[in-house]
PDB file of C-alpha atoms in Angstrom:
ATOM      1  CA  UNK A   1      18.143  -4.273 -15.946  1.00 51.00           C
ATOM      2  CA  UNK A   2      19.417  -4.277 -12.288  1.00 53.00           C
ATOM      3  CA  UNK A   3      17.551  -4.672  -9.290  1.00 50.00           C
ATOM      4  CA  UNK A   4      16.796  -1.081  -8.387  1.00 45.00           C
ATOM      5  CA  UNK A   5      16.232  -0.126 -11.987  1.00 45.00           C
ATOM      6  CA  UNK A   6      13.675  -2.596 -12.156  1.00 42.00           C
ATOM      7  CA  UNK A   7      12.115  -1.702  -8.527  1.00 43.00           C
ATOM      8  CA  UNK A   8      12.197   1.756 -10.120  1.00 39.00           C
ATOM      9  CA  UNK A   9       9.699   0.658 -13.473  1.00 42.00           C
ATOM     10  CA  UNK A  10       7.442  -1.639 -11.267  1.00 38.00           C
ATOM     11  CA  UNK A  11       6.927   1.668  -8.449  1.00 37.00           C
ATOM     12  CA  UNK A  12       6.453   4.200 -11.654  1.00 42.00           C
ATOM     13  CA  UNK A  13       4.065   1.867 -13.166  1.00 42.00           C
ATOM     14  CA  UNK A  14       2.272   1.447  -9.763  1.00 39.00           C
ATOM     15  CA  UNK A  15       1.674   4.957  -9.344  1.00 39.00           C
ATOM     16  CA  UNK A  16       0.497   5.494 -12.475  1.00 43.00           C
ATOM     17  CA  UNK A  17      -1.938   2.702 -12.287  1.00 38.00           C
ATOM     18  CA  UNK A  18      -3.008   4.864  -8.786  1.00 35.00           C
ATOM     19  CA  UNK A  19      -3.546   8.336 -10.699  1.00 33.00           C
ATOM     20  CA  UNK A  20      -5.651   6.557 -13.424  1.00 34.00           C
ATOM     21  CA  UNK A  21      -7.957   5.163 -10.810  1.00 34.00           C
ATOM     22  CA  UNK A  22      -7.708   8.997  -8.711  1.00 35.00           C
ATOM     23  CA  UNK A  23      -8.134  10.107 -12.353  1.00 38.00           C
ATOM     24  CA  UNK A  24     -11.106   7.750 -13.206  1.00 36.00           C
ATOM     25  CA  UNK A  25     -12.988   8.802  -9.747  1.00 40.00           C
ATOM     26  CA  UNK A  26     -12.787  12.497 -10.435  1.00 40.00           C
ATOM     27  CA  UNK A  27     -14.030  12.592 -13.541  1.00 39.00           C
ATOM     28  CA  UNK A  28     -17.293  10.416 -12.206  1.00 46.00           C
ATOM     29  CA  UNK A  29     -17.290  13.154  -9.596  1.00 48.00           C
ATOM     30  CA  UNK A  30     -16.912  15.638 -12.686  1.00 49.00           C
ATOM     31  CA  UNK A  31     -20.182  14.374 -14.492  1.00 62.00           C
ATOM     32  CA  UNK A  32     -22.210  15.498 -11.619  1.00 78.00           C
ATOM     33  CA  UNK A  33     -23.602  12.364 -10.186  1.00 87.00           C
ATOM     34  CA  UNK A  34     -26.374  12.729  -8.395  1.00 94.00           C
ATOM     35  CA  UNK A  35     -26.953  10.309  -5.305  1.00 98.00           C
ATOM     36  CA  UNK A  36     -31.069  10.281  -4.387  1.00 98.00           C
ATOM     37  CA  UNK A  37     -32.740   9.609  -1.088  1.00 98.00           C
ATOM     38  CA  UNK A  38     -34.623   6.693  -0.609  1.00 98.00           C
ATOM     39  CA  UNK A  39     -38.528   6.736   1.239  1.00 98.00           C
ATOM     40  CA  UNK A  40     -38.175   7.546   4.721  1.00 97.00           C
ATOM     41  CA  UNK A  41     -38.389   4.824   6.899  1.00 97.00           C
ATOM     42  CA  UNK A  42     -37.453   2.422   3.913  1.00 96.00           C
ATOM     43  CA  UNK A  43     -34.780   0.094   4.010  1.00 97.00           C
ATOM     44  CA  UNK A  44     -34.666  -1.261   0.648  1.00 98.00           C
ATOM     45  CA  UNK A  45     -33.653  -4.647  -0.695  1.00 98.00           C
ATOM     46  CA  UNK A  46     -31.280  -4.210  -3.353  1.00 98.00           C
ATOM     47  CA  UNK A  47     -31.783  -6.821  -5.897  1.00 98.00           C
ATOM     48  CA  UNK A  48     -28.915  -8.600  -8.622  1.00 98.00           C
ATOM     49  CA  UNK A  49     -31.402  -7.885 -11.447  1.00 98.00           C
ATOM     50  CA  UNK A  50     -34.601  -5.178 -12.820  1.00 98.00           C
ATOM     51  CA  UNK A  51     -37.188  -7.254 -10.888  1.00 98.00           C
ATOM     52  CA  UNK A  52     -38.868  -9.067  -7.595  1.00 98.00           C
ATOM     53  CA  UNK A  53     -37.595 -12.467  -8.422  1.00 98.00           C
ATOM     54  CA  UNK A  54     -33.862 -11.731  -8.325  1.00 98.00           C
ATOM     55  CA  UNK A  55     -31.906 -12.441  -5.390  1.00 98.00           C
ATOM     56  CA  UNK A  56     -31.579  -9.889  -2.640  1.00 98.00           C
ATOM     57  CA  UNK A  57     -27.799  -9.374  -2.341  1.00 98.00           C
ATOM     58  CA  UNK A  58     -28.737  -6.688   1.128  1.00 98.00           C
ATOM     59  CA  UNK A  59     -30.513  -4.374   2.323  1.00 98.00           C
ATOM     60  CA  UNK A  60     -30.171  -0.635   1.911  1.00 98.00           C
ATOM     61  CA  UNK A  61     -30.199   1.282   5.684  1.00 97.00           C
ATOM     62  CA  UNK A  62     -32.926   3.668   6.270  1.00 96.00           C
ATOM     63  CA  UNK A  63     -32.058   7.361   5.048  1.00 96.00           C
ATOM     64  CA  UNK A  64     -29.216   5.547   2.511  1.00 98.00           C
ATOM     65  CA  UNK A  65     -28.941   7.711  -0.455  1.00 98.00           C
ATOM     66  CA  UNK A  66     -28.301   6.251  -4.108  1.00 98.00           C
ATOM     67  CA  UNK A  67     -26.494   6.849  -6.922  1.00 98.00           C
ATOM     68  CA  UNK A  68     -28.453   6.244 -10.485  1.00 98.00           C
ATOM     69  CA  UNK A  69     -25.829   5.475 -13.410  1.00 97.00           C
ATOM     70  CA  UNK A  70     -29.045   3.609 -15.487  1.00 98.00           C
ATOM     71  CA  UNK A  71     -32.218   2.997 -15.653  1.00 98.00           C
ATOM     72  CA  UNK A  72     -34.233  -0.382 -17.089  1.00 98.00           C
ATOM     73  CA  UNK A  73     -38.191  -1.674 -17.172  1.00 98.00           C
ATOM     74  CA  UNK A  74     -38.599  -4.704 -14.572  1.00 98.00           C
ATOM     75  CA  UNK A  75     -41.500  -6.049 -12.402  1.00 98.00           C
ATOM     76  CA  UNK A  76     -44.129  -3.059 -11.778  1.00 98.00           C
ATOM     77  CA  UNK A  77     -43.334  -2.287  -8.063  1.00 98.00           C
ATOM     78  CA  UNK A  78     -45.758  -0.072  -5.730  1.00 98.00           C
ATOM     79  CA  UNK A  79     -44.359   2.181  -3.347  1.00 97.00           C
ATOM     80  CA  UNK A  80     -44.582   5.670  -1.732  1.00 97.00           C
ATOM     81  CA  UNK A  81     -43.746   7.151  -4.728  1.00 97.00           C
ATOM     82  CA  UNK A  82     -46.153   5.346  -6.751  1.00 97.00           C
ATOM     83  CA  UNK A  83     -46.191   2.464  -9.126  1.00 98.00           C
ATOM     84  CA  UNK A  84     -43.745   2.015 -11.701  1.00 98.00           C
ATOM     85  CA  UNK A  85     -41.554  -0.626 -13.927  1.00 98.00           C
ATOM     86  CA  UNK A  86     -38.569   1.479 -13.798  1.00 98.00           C
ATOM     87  CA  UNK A  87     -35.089  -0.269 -11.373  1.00 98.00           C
ATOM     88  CA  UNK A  88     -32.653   1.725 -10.702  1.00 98.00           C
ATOM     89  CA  UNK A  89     -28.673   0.249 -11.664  1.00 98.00           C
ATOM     90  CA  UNK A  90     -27.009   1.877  -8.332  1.00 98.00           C
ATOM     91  CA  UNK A  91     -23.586  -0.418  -9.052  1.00 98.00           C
ATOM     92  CA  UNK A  92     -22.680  -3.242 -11.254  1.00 97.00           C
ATOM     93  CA  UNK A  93     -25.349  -5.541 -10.684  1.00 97.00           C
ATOM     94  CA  UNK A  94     -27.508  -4.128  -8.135  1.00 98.00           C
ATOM     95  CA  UNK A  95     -30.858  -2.615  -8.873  1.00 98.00           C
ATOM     96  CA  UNK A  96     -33.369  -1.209  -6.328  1.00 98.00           C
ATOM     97  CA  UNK A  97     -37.110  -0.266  -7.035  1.00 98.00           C
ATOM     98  CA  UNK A  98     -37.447   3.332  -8.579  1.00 98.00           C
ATOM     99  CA  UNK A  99     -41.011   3.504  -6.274  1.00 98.00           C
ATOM    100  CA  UNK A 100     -38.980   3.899  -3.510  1.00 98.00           C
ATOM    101  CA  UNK A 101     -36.793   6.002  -4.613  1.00 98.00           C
ATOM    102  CA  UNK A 102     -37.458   9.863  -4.951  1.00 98.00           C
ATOM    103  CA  UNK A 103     -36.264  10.849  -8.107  1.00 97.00           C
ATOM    104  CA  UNK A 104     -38.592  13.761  -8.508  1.00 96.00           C
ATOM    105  CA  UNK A 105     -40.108  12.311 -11.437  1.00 95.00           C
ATOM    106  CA  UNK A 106     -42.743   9.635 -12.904  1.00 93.00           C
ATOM    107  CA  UNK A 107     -40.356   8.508 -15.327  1.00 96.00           C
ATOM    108  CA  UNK A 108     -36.672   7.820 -16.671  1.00 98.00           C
ATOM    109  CA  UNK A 109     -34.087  10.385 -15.494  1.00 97.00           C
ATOM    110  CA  UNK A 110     -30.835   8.614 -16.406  1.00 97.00           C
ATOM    111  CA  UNK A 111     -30.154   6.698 -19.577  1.00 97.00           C
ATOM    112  CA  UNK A 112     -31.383   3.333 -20.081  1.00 98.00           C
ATOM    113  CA  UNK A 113     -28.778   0.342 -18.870  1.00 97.00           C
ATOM    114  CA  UNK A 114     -27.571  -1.286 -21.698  1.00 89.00           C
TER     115      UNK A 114
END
C-alpha cells in the first residue's frame, strides 16, 4: 500500500470514527433527555457512589441543571424536596441526592442503574 493510499484508509477511518460519535450524541439527543433543575440556592456535592459516605468528586454550581440516565436506593437524604433514598446517576460514576433535585415526583422517574 503506498504512502498516500494508506494516509487515505487511516483519514476515512478517522472520520468515520467522528460520525459514530456525532451519530452516538444525536441519538441521546433523540431519546429526549431531560436535564432537571436543582433547589435554588443549592450547590450540590456530586458524589462517586448512591450515598453520603462516597467521595465528593465537586460541587454542582447553583442553578446547574442535570441530566438523569438512572436511578438507584442509597443513604435516605433530606432536602427541599423532601426525604428520599433515591441518587440520581447524572454521568458514569457520579450520583447527586434526588431531594435536591426537582424531578416533579416522590419517586423513580428513570430506570433503575444497573
Amino acid at each position: 500500500m503506498t504512502s498516500l493510499k494508506r494516509r487515505t484508509a487511516v483519514l476515512a477511518a478517522a472520520a468515520g470514527a467522528f460520525l459514530t460519535v456525532i451519530g452516538s450524541a444525536a441519538s441521546a439527543s433523540a431519546t429526549g433527555l431531560h436535564y432537571y433543575s436543582v433547589a435554588p440556592g443549592v450547590r450540590l456535592n456530586v458524589r462517586s457512589g448512591p450515598g453520603t459516605s462516597y467521595n465528593v468528586l465537586y460541587l454542582l454550581p447553583e442553578g446547574a441543571k442535570v441530566p438523569i440516565y438512572c436511578q438507584t436506593p442509597g443513604t435516605t437524604v433530606t432536602g427541599p424536596y423532601g426525604t428520599s433514598n433515591i441518587w440520581d446517576n447524572i454521568d458514569n460514576g457520579e450520583y447527586v441526592s434526588d431531594a435536591y433535585v426537582q424531578t416533579g415526583s416522590d419517586g423513580y422517574i428513570a430506570p433503575r442503574c444497573s
